């Protein structure tokens, strides 16, 4: 290895992050923010010691198989890592790290934005004002779903789910959750545990999806499960789009079974199912859960801390 490890950074990063990366490493940056194909990524990995990648990059088993022996670490600038073939990396002795914790608050804030935006018709109101269609007060104009006192079901009570729960308590919501395992009392607080998804859904006037995308969770919210929600429920997704069966949710939004949906993530994003755009009862954001200045810097520093530890021969703080 030359004097400094050689790092491929697959995406343009915030200036503070690129500065530290360029200072401490032989960094191959991506100022034009080109999106790497699998082939391009494997080619660009030639002669590198580490990969600094991001969500959506195709870090497939094939790409990992083509990386040179010198690559010892893949640090993903994301908490989710479904885009990285972790088992293939492990088989080659490549360490994979992610960025947990630093984005809990920012993502939970956006979950509340989606929850409120959907319930209180934020996008419709904004469109009305901008279009000059707001003609005056009316006692039944733009009535939405009341939030206070309602039950919020959280599917996936990990660090982000718990940050959503903290915020929801501030809105006087009753928090319910389903998780693979019940939380210890100090983390559970007054949240009500459900041992099945089905039981959680039946108690979810609002449903917030906060679980990772895994073979078990994909399309978990399908027509059968939507039928279990109380009529007029509000669905919020800030986790991954593929946890939702789009046909089922679009049907439910049309019928009113689901009163509104606040979505920050979509299957196939940015090419989301176009029917969401046509529905008045959707509040749609372009996957900005972690997009605050502080959080995006912190995510970058987290990747860099993992790289620094790895190349110093220390254990990485966030191995997967
Ligand atoms: C990122 C995310 O914006 O961390 C995640 O898993 O979904 C987002 O915070 C994105 O994946 C960037 O890598």
Short mmCIF file of C-alpha atoms and ligand atoms in Angstrom, two decimals:
data_model
loop_
_atom_site.label_atom_id
_atom_site.label_comp_id
_atom_site.label_asym_id
_atom_site.label_seq_id
_atom_site.Cartn_x
_atom_site.Cartn_y
_atom_site.Cartn_z
CA UNK A 1 0.00 0.00 0.00
CA UNK A 2 1.32 3.50 -0.72
CA UNK A 3 1.80 6.05 2.10
CA UNK A 4 -1.96 6.59 2.38
CA UNK A 5 -4.70 4.05 1.68
CA UNK A 6 -6.45 4.45 -1.67
CA UNK A 7 -10.18 4.99 -1.34
CA UNK A 8 -12.81 5.00 -4.05
CA UNK A 9 -15.65 7.33 -3.06
CA UNK A 10 -18.57 6.41 -5.28
CA UNK A 11 -20.68 9.57 -4.83
CA UNK A 12 -20.12 13.27 -4.36
CA UNK A 13 -20.05 13.94 -0.62
CA UNK A 14 -20.61 17.10 1.46
CA UNK A 15 -17.55 19.41 1.32
CA UNK A 16 -16.46 18.77 4.94
CA UNK A 17 -16.47 15.04 4.30
CA UNK A 18 -14.56 15.24 1.02
CA UNK A 19 -12.03 17.55 2.65
CA UNK A 20 -11.22 15.03 5.38
CA UNK A 21 -11.25 12.16 2.91
CA UNK A 22 -8.81 13.97 0.59
CA UNK A 23 -6.60 14.99 3.52
CA UNK A 24 -6.20 11.53 5.01
CA UNK A 25 -6.44 9.26 1.95
CA UNK A 26 -5.57 8.98 -1.71
CA UNK A 27 -9.19 9.57 -2.54
CA UNK A 28 -10.82 9.08 -5.90
CA UNK A 29 -13.76 11.44 -5.63
CA UNK A 30 -16.74 11.78 -7.94
CA UNK A 31 -17.22 15.54 -8.44
CA UNK A 32 -19.78 15.02 -11.21
CA UNK A 33 -21.66 12.54 -9.05
CA UNK A 34 -21.94 9.99 -11.85
CA UNK A 35 -23.87 6.91 -10.83
CA UNK A 36 -21.71 3.80 -11.11
CA UNK A 37 -23.04 0.72 -12.83
CA UNK A 38 -21.97 -2.63 -11.38
CA UNK A 39 -19.40 -2.95 -14.14
CA UNK A 40 -18.15 0.61 -13.59
CA UNK A 41 -17.89 0.06 -9.87
CA UNK A 42 -15.86 -3.13 -10.26
CA UNK A 43 -13.54 -1.36 -12.73
CA UNK A 44 -13.14 1.68 -10.47
CA UNK A 45 -12.26 -0.59 -7.55
CA UNK A 46 -9.02 -1.58 -9.30
CA UNK A 47 -5.98 -0.47 -7.33
CA UNK A 48 -7.99 0.58 -4.27
CA UNK A 49 -7.72 -0.37 -0.61
CA UNK A 50 -11.21 0.63 0.43
CA UNK A 51 -14.59 1.62 -0.98
CA UNK A 52 -16.68 4.47 0.43
CA UNK A 53 -20.09 3.85 -1.14
CA UNK A 54 -23.67 5.02 -0.66
CA UNK A 55 -27.19 3.68 -0.64
CA UNK A 56 -28.31 2.43 -4.04
CA UNK A 57 -24.80 1.61 -5.28
CA UNK A 58 -24.79 -1.87 -6.82
CA UNK A 59 -22.26 -3.48 -4.48
CA UNK A 60 -23.33 -6.92 -5.61
CA UNK A 61 -21.68 -10.27 -4.99
CA UNK A 62 -20.32 -10.12 -8.53
CA UNK A 63 -18.77 -6.70 -7.99
CA UNK A 64 -17.29 -7.82 -4.69
CA UNK A 65 -15.91 -10.91 -6.42
CA UNK A 66 -14.12 -8.67 -8.91
CA UNK A 67 -12.55 -6.33 -6.35
CA UNK A 68 -8.78 -6.69 -6.01
CA UNK A 69 -7.21 -8.40 -2.98
CA UNK A 70 -6.12 -5.00 -1.73
CA UNK A 71 -9.69 -3.90 -0.88
CA UNK A 72 -10.19 -4.60 2.82
CA UNK A 73 -13.21 -2.44 3.68
CA UNK A 74 -16.48 -1.22 2.23
CA UNK A 75 -17.86 1.68 4.27
CA UNK A 76 -21.39 2.56 3.25
CA UNK A 77 -22.68 6.09 3.82
CA UNK A 78 -26.04 4.79 5.02
CA UNK A 79 -27.60 2.86 7.84
CA UNK A 80 -29.36 0.54 5.39
CA UNK A 81 -27.11 -1.95 3.66
CA UNK A 82 -29.38 -4.02 1.45
CA UNK A 83 -27.38 -2.72 -1.55
CA UNK A 84 -24.21 -4.44 -0.28
CA UNK A 85 -23.76 -8.20 -0.63
CA UNK A 86 -22.51 -8.50 2.93
CA UNK A 87 -22.12 -12.29 2.86
CA UNK A 88 -19.98 -12.13 -0.29
CA UNK A 89 -17.81 -9.47 1.37
CA UNK A 90 -17.48 -11.55 4.51
CA UNK A 91 -16.48 -14.59 2.47
CA UNK A 92 -13.63 -12.56 1.01
CA UNK A 93 -12.62 -11.17 4.40
CA UNK A 94 -13.77 -7.64 3.49
CA UNK A 95 -15.14 -5.62 6.39
CA UNK A 96 -18.45 -3.80 5.76
CA UNK A 97 -19.46 -0.85 7.93
CA UNK A 98 -22.52 1.43 8.01
CA UNK A 99 -23.65 4.66 9.72
CA UNK A 100 -26.10 3.83 12.50
CA UNK A 101 -27.32 6.30 15.14
CA UNK A 102 -26.13 9.54 13.53
CA UNK A 103 -29.27 9.73 11.39
CA UNK A 104 -31.87 8.64 13.95
CA UNK A 105 -33.10 12.11 14.78
CA UNK A 106 -33.12 13.51 11.25
CA UNK A 107 -35.00 10.48 9.93
CA UNK A 108 -37.48 10.52 12.81
CA UNK A 109 -38.09 14.22 12.15
CA UNK A 110 -38.99 13.38 8.56
CA UNK A 111 -41.25 10.57 9.75
CA UNK A 112 -43.16 13.16 11.80
CA UNK A 113 -43.16 15.52 8.81
CA UNK A 114 -44.70 12.73 6.71
CA UNK A 115 -47.15 11.84 9.46
CA UNK A 116 -48.34 15.42 9.90
CA UNK A 117 -48.10 16.26 6.21
CA UNK A 118 -50.29 13.29 5.31
CA UNK A 119 -52.76 13.67 8.19
CA UNK A 120 -53.21 17.42 7.83
CA UNK A 121 -53.00 17.54 4.04
CA UNK A 122 -49.78 19.53 3.88
CA UNK A 123 -49.05 18.99 0.20
CA UNK A 124 -52.59 19.81 -0.89
CA UNK A 125 -52.60 23.00 1.16
CA UNK A 126 -49.26 24.08 -0.25
CA UNK A 127 -50.47 23.44 -3.80
CA UNK A 128 -53.66 25.38 -3.15
CA UNK A 129 -51.81 28.44 -1.87
CA UNK A 130 -49.25 28.40 -4.68
CA UNK A 131 -51.92 27.99 -7.35
CA UNK A 132 -53.81 31.03 -6.03
CA UNK A 133 -56.80 28.76 -5.34
CA UNK A 134 -57.18 29.71 -1.69
CA UNK A 135 -60.25 31.89 -1.77
CA UNK A 136 -60.94 32.23 1.93
CA UNK A 137 -61.95 30.50 5.14
CA UNK A 138 -64.52 27.75 5.15
CA UNK A 139 -65.42 25.64 8.20
CA UNK A 140 -65.02 22.38 6.29
CA UNK A 141 -62.09 23.34 4.10
CA UNK A 142 -59.26 20.83 4.03
CA UNK A 143 -60.29 18.87 7.09
CA UNK A 144 -57.70 16.31 8.01
CA UNK A 145 -57.10 13.41 10.37
CA UNK A 146 -56.68 14.43 14.01
CA UNK A 147 -53.38 13.31 15.55
CA UNK A 148 -53.62 13.90 19.30
CA UNK A 149 -54.64 10.84 21.29
CA UNK A 150 -54.41 8.46 18.33
CA UNK A 151 -52.53 5.17 18.32
CA UNK A 152 -49.28 5.12 16.39
CA UNK A 153 -48.08 1.65 15.39
CA UNK A 154 -44.36 1.45 14.75
CA UNK A 155 -43.19 -1.48 12.65
CA UNK A 156 -39.50 -1.84 13.51
CA UNK A 157 -38.65 -0.40 16.92
CA UNK A 158 -34.91 -0.01 16.37
CA UNK A 159 -33.05 3.22 16.94
CA UNK A 160 -35.03 5.20 14.36
CA UNK A 161 -38.35 3.68 15.43
CA UNK A 162 -37.62 4.67 19.02
CA UNK A 163 -36.76 8.21 17.96
CA UNK A 164 -40.14 8.36 16.18
CA UNK A 165 -41.80 7.08 19.38
CA UNK A 166 -40.18 9.86 21.43
CA UNK A 167 -41.50 12.49 19.06
CA UNK A 168 -44.97 10.91 18.88
CA UNK A 169 -45.26 11.02 22.67
CA UNK A 170 -44.77 14.78 22.36
CA UNK A 171 -47.87 14.80 20.16
CA UNK A 172 -49.77 12.84 22.82
CA UNK A 173 -50.00 9.74 20.66
CA UNK A 174 -50.21 6.26 22.18
CA UNK A 175 -47.25 4.28 20.93
CA UNK A 176 -47.59 0.63 19.87
CA UNK A 177 -44.88 -1.43 18.25
CA UNK A 178 -43.88 -4.72 16.75
CA UNK A 179 -40.28 -5.79 16.63
CA UNK A 180 -38.53 -9.11 16.22
CA UNK A 181 -37.97 -9.10 19.97
CA UNK A 182 -39.61 -7.19 22.77
CA UNK A 183 -37.53 -4.26 24.00
CA UNK A 184 -36.17 -4.15 27.55
CA UNK A 185 -38.24 -1.89 29.85
CA UNK A 186 -35.78 1.01 29.72
CA UNK A 187 -36.12 1.20 25.92
CA UNK A 188 -39.78 0.24 25.74
CA UNK A 189 -41.01 2.91 28.15
CA UNK A 190 -44.79 3.18 27.86
CA UNK A 191 -44.89 1.75 24.31
CA UNK A 192 -47.22 -1.22 23.91
CA UNK A 193 -45.63 -4.31 22.40
CA UNK A 194 -47.44 -6.54 19.91
CA UNK A 195 -46.05 -9.99 19.31
CA UNK A 196 -47.44 -10.13 15.78
CA UNK A 197 -47.58 -7.64 12.92
CA UNK A 198 -51.27 -8.46 12.56
CA UNK A 199 -52.03 -7.40 16.11
CA UNK A 200 -50.01 -4.19 15.63
CA UNK A 201 -51.86 -3.28 12.45
CA UNK A 202 -55.26 -3.65 14.11
CA UNK A 203 -54.12 -1.06 16.69
CA UNK A 204 -52.55 1.40 14.22
CA UNK A 205 -54.61 4.51 13.53
CA UNK A 206 -51.25 5.66 12.19
CA UNK A 207 -48.61 3.22 10.99
CA UNK A 208 -44.94 4.19 10.75
CA UNK A 209 -42.65 1.80 8.89
CA UNK A 210 -39.16 1.82 10.38
CA UNK A 211 -37.80 -1.64 9.64
CA UNK A 212 -34.92 -2.46 7.30
CA UNK A 213 -35.44 -4.05 3.91
CA UNK A 214 -34.78 -7.77 4.24
CA UNK A 215 -36.23 -10.82 2.47
CA UNK A 216 -38.62 -11.14 5.46
CA UNK A 217 -39.89 -7.54 5.43
CA UNK A 218 -40.22 -6.95 1.68
CA UNK A 219 -43.82 -6.15 0.74
CA UNK A 220 -44.87 -6.69 4.33
CA UNK A 221 -47.62 -4.10 3.88
CA UNK A 222 -49.78 -5.94 1.34
CA UNK A 223 -53.53 -5.98 0.71
CA UNK A 224 -54.23 -8.55 3.42
CA UNK A 225 -52.36 -6.58 6.05
CA UNK A 226 -53.84 -3.24 4.96
CA UNK A 227 -57.27 -4.79 5.50
CA UNK A 228 -56.34 -5.20 9.19
CA UNK A 229 -55.73 -1.46 9.68
CA UNK A 230 -58.56 0.60 11.17
CA UNK A 231 -60.58 2.34 8.44
CA UNK A 232 -59.08 5.71 7.61
CA UNK A 233 -55.60 4.89 8.92
CA UNK A 234 -52.58 6.96 7.90
CA UNK A 235 -49.47 5.18 6.59
CA UNK A 236 -45.97 6.64 6.90
CA UNK A 237 -42.87 5.13 5.33
CA UNK A 238 -39.38 6.52 5.88
CA UNK A 239 -37.59 3.15 5.77
CA UNK A 240 -37.51 1.51 2.34
CA UNK A 241 -40.09 1.56 -0.44
CA UNK A 242 -39.98 -2.16 -1.03
CA UNK A 243 -41.63 -2.84 2.33
CA UNK A 244 -44.88 -1.71 0.73
CA UNK A 245 -46.92 -3.44 -1.98
CA UNK A 246 -47.65 -0.37 -4.12
CA UNK A 247 -50.72 -1.87 -5.82
CA UNK A 248 -52.28 -2.56 -2.44
CA UNK A 249 -51.49 0.87 -0.97
CA UNK A 250 -52.67 2.75 -4.07
CA UNK A 251 -55.96 0.81 -4.00
CA UNK A 252 -56.41 1.58 -0.31
CA UNK A 253 -55.69 5.28 -0.87
CA UNK A 254 -58.30 5.32 -3.64
CA UNK A 255 -60.94 3.57 -1.56
CA UNK A 256 -60.24 5.63 1.57
CA UNK A 257 -59.37 2.52 3.59
CA UNK A 258 -56.10 4.38 4.07
CA UNK A 259 -56.97 8.06 4.47
CA UNK A 260 -53.53 9.33 3.56
CA UNK A 261 -49.91 8.26 3.16
CA UNK A 262 -46.71 10.17 3.89
CA UNK A 263 -43.89 8.59 1.93
CA UNK A 264 -40.20 9.51 1.84
CA UNK A 265 -39.09 6.26 0.19
CA UNK A 266 -40.33 4.30 -2.81
CA UNK A 267 -39.72 1.01 -4.55
CA UNK A 268 -37.55 1.72 -7.58
CA UNK A 269 -36.88 5.32 -6.50
CA UNK A 270 -36.45 7.86 -7.97
CA UNK A 271 -38.81 6.19 -10.47
CA UNK A 272 -41.68 5.80 -8.06
CA UNK A 273 -45.02 4.31 -8.96
CA UNK A 274 -46.57 7.28 -10.86
CA UNK A 275 -49.99 6.66 -9.32
CA UNK A 276 -48.78 8.17 -6.05
CA UNK A 277 -48.37 11.51 -7.81
CA UNK A 278 -51.96 11.49 -9.01
CA UNK A 279 -53.47 10.90 -5.58
CA UNK A 280 -54.47 13.98 -3.58
CA UNK A 281 -54.09 12.11 -0.29
CA UNK A 282 -50.34 11.49 -0.53
CA UNK A 283 -47.57 13.60 0.95
CA UNK A 284 -44.42 12.74 -0.99
CA UNK A 285 -40.77 13.50 -0.29
CA UNK A 286 -37.63 12.57 -2.26
CA UNK A 287 -35.88 10.34 0.32
CA UNK A 288 -34.62 13.17 2.52
CA UNK A 289 -34.78 11.36 5.86
CA UNK A 290 -31.13 11.97 6.65
CA UNK A 291 -30.77 15.17 4.63
CA UNK A 292 -29.80 17.77 7.20
CA UNK A 293 -26.40 19.49 7.03
CA UNK A 294 -25.37 18.12 10.41
CA UNK A 295 -26.51 14.58 9.72
CA UNK A 296 -24.95 14.22 6.28
CA UNK A 297 -21.63 15.46 7.72
CA UNK A 298 -21.97 13.09 10.67
CA UNK A 299 -22.64 10.16 8.32
CA UNK A 300 -19.48 11.01 6.40
CA UNK A 301 -17.41 11.31 9.58
CA UNK A 302 -18.82 7.97 10.68
CA UNK A 303 -17.61 6.33 7.44
CA UNK A 304 -14.23 8.03 7.89
CA UNK A 305 -13.96 6.87 11.51
CA UNK A 306 -14.54 3.34 10.29
CA UNK A 307 -11.91 3.69 7.56
CA UNK A 308 -9.44 5.26 10.00
CA UNK A 309 -9.90 2.44 12.50
CA UNK A 310 -9.60 -0.22 9.85
CA UNK A 311 -6.36 1.13 8.38
CA UNK A 312 -4.91 1.71 11.86
CA UNK A 313 -5.55 -1.96 12.64
CA UNK A 314 -8.20 -1.14 15.25
CA UNK A 315 -11.71 -2.63 15.38
CA UNK A 316 -14.17 -0.61 13.32
CA UNK A 317 -16.83 1.19 15.35
CA UNK A 318 -19.71 0.12 13.07
CA UNK A 319 -19.10 -3.29 11.52
CA UNK A 320 -22.10 -5.07 10.02
C1 LIG B 1 -29.36 7.91 2.75
C2 LIG B 1 -30.65 6.03 3.96
O1 LIG B 1 -29.82 9.12 2.26
O2 LIG B 1 -28.97 5.69 5.55
C3 LIG B 1 -29.83 5.19 4.85
O3 LIG B 1 -30.03 3.95 4.85
O4 LIG B 1 -31.60 5.59 3.41
C4 LIG B 1 -30.36 7.47 3.75
O5 LIG B 1 -29.92 8.06 4.93
C5 LIG B 1 -28.95 7.11 1.59
O6 LIG B 1 -29.06 5.76 1.68
C6 LIG B 1 -27.54 7.56 1.29
O7 LIG B 1 -26.59 6.61 1.23
#
